[in-house]
Amino acid sequence: MLGVIIGVGAVIAMVSVGAGAQARVSEQIQSLGSNLIVILSGSRTSGGVRLGAGSRSTLTEGDAQAIQREIPSVQAAAPAVRGGAQVVFGNLNWSTAVHGVTPEYFTARDWEIVSGRPLSPQDIAGSAKAAVLGQTVVQNLFGGSDPLGQIVRIKKVPFTVVGVLGRKGQTGWGQDQDDTILVPISAAKTKVLGVNPANAKSVGSISVKVREAGLMKEAESQISALLRQRHGLQRSQEDDFTLRNLSDVLQAREESSQVMTFLLAAIASVSLLVGGIGIMNIMLVSVTERTREIGLRMAVGAKRRDILSQFLVEALALSLAGGLIGVLLGLGGSGAIAYFAGWPVLILPDSVLLAFGFAGGVGIFFGFYPARKAARLNPIDALRYE
């Protein structure tokens, strides 16, 4: 029974940890924005060293507008520029990422506004000094006070806080998405990041939200073809941009977590099988010790199926008792893992029922042989057994 207890408890705990990890990854996927494709500028070679994506300015605001206009499956295409800056409010300051964006950015990234308003087309057209703050910036500059209408200085340039973003948490690679300030892309270029006239129209990235998940691959192909056409690339030339489907990357992580969960559950199930073998041994010993009792029952009229049922029920009761204790152990173990290790844990009722039912199945399977052996005893030989 100890094997059943450990097996059921281990299955529940392992599945809970795995489900918690999958839930965390799913949450991160949602936080990035659903059906999201990020386009980065191309790479360049310097001193014989090929630099990474984004090291060369090849994307423009016009590219984003063309993607939005000419590809029907695209819901929003948002150009963005990014830089770091020290932000000051009163006697407090905080170093954070400043993103110059357009109103489409909020749609592309599925980013809600919890107070105030998002950036408007008028803000972009007028290079308004308006800012929308992430939760981490609000916490470090304003504490518990309301930031709306306050003036923050980004690289000594005053910006009025017009909105506050909802919380997004960390990305799958540990980046705090809430540690950011969004300002109009025009204001970011001219007042904060110091973009020169040579690349005044260039952007660092374009976030594209596709209308449906099933259209992602088609949209990727169309975007790639459109950008190659706009950039005048010949067939033999490499792309001067990079498309990244972030949902695919994190989806792969979620599938990896799922495979790991099944693997851990399978390993834990070995304990159940060991427990079943233990139950079979116990029942065999019980049949041997109660041989005269079996013979006596048969002598007074018990049929073979009655003896078979009796030992099967006893084996099932043993395994279910172990399964019940195992369920309690698994629930307690899951809670302990969440409390002491800080891992995300999600207890699934289906996994609890499955582990408990599997324990019952183990009892019936491994209890059948001893029960059959008892049922096939000769009554006379059983009564004479010493």
Tab-separated table of N, CA and C in Angstrom, residues 1 6 66 78 89 106 118 129 135-136 204 236 241 279 296 335 347:
chain	number	residue	atom	x	y	z
A	1	MET	N	0.821	-1.217	0.000
A	1	MET	CA	0.000	0.000	0.000
A	1	MET	C	0.855	1.267	0.000
A	6	ILE	N	2.670	6.459	-2.283
A	6	ILE	CA	3.731	7.284	-2.873
A	6	ILE	C	3.437	7.564	-4.343
A	66	ALA	N	2.243	50.275	-44.730
A	66	ALA	CA	1.964	49.410	-45.875
A	66	ALA	C	1.459	48.047	-45.435
A	78	ALA	N	2.284	48.162	-35.730
A	78	ALA	CA	2.709	49.290	-34.899
A	78	ALA	C	4.220	49.461	-34.945
A	89	PHE	N	10.783	62.342	-11.224
A	89	PHE	CA	9.561	62.976	-10.702
A	89	PHE	C	9.882	63.461	-9.290
A	106	PHE	N	-0.963	49.624	-28.795
A	106	PHE	CA	-1.788	49.086	-27.704
A	106	PHE	C	-2.615	47.892	-28.189
A	118	PRO	N	-5.040	56.046	-23.644
A	118	PRO	CA	-3.850	55.710	-24.436
A	118	PRO	C	-3.408	56.920	-25.254
A	129	LYS	N	3.968	65.932	-25.773
A	129	LYS	CA	4.788	65.407	-24.679
A	129	LYS	C	3.858	64.731	-23.663
A	135	GLN	N	3.504	49.808	-14.830
A	135	GLN	CA	3.257	49.674	-13.395
A	135	GLN	C	4.543	49.783	-12.567
A	136	THR	N	5.635	49.253	-13.079
A	136	THR	CA	6.888	49.320	-12.321
A	136	THR	C	7.363	50.763	-12.182
A	204	GLY	N	12.815	50.918	-35.001
A	204	GLY	CA	13.575	49.758	-34.544
A	204	GLY	C	12.855	48.449	-34.759
A	236	SER	N	18.201	36.968	-55.253
A	236	SER	CA	19.399	36.349	-54.653
A	236	SER	C	19.818	37.017	-53.337
A	241	PHE	N	15.646	42.154	-42.936
A	241	PHE	CA	14.788	42.248	-41.746
A	241	PHE	C	14.639	40.838	-41.182
A	279	ILE	N	0.633	-5.263	-3.371
A	279	ILE	CA	-0.725	-5.700	-3.022
A	279	ILE	C	-0.941	-7.154	-3.442
A	296	LEU	N	-13.871	-23.744	4.069
A	296	LEU	CA	-15.092	-23.766	4.881
A	296	LEU	C	-16.234	-23.023	4.193
A	335	GLY	N	1.115	21.829	-2.220
A	335	GLY	CA	1.099	23.074	-1.446
A	335	GLY	C	2.472	23.397	-0.873
A	347	ILE	N	-3.335	22.591	-9.321
A	347	ILE	CA	-3.909	21.266	-9.059
A	347	ILE	C	-5.122	21.064	-9.955
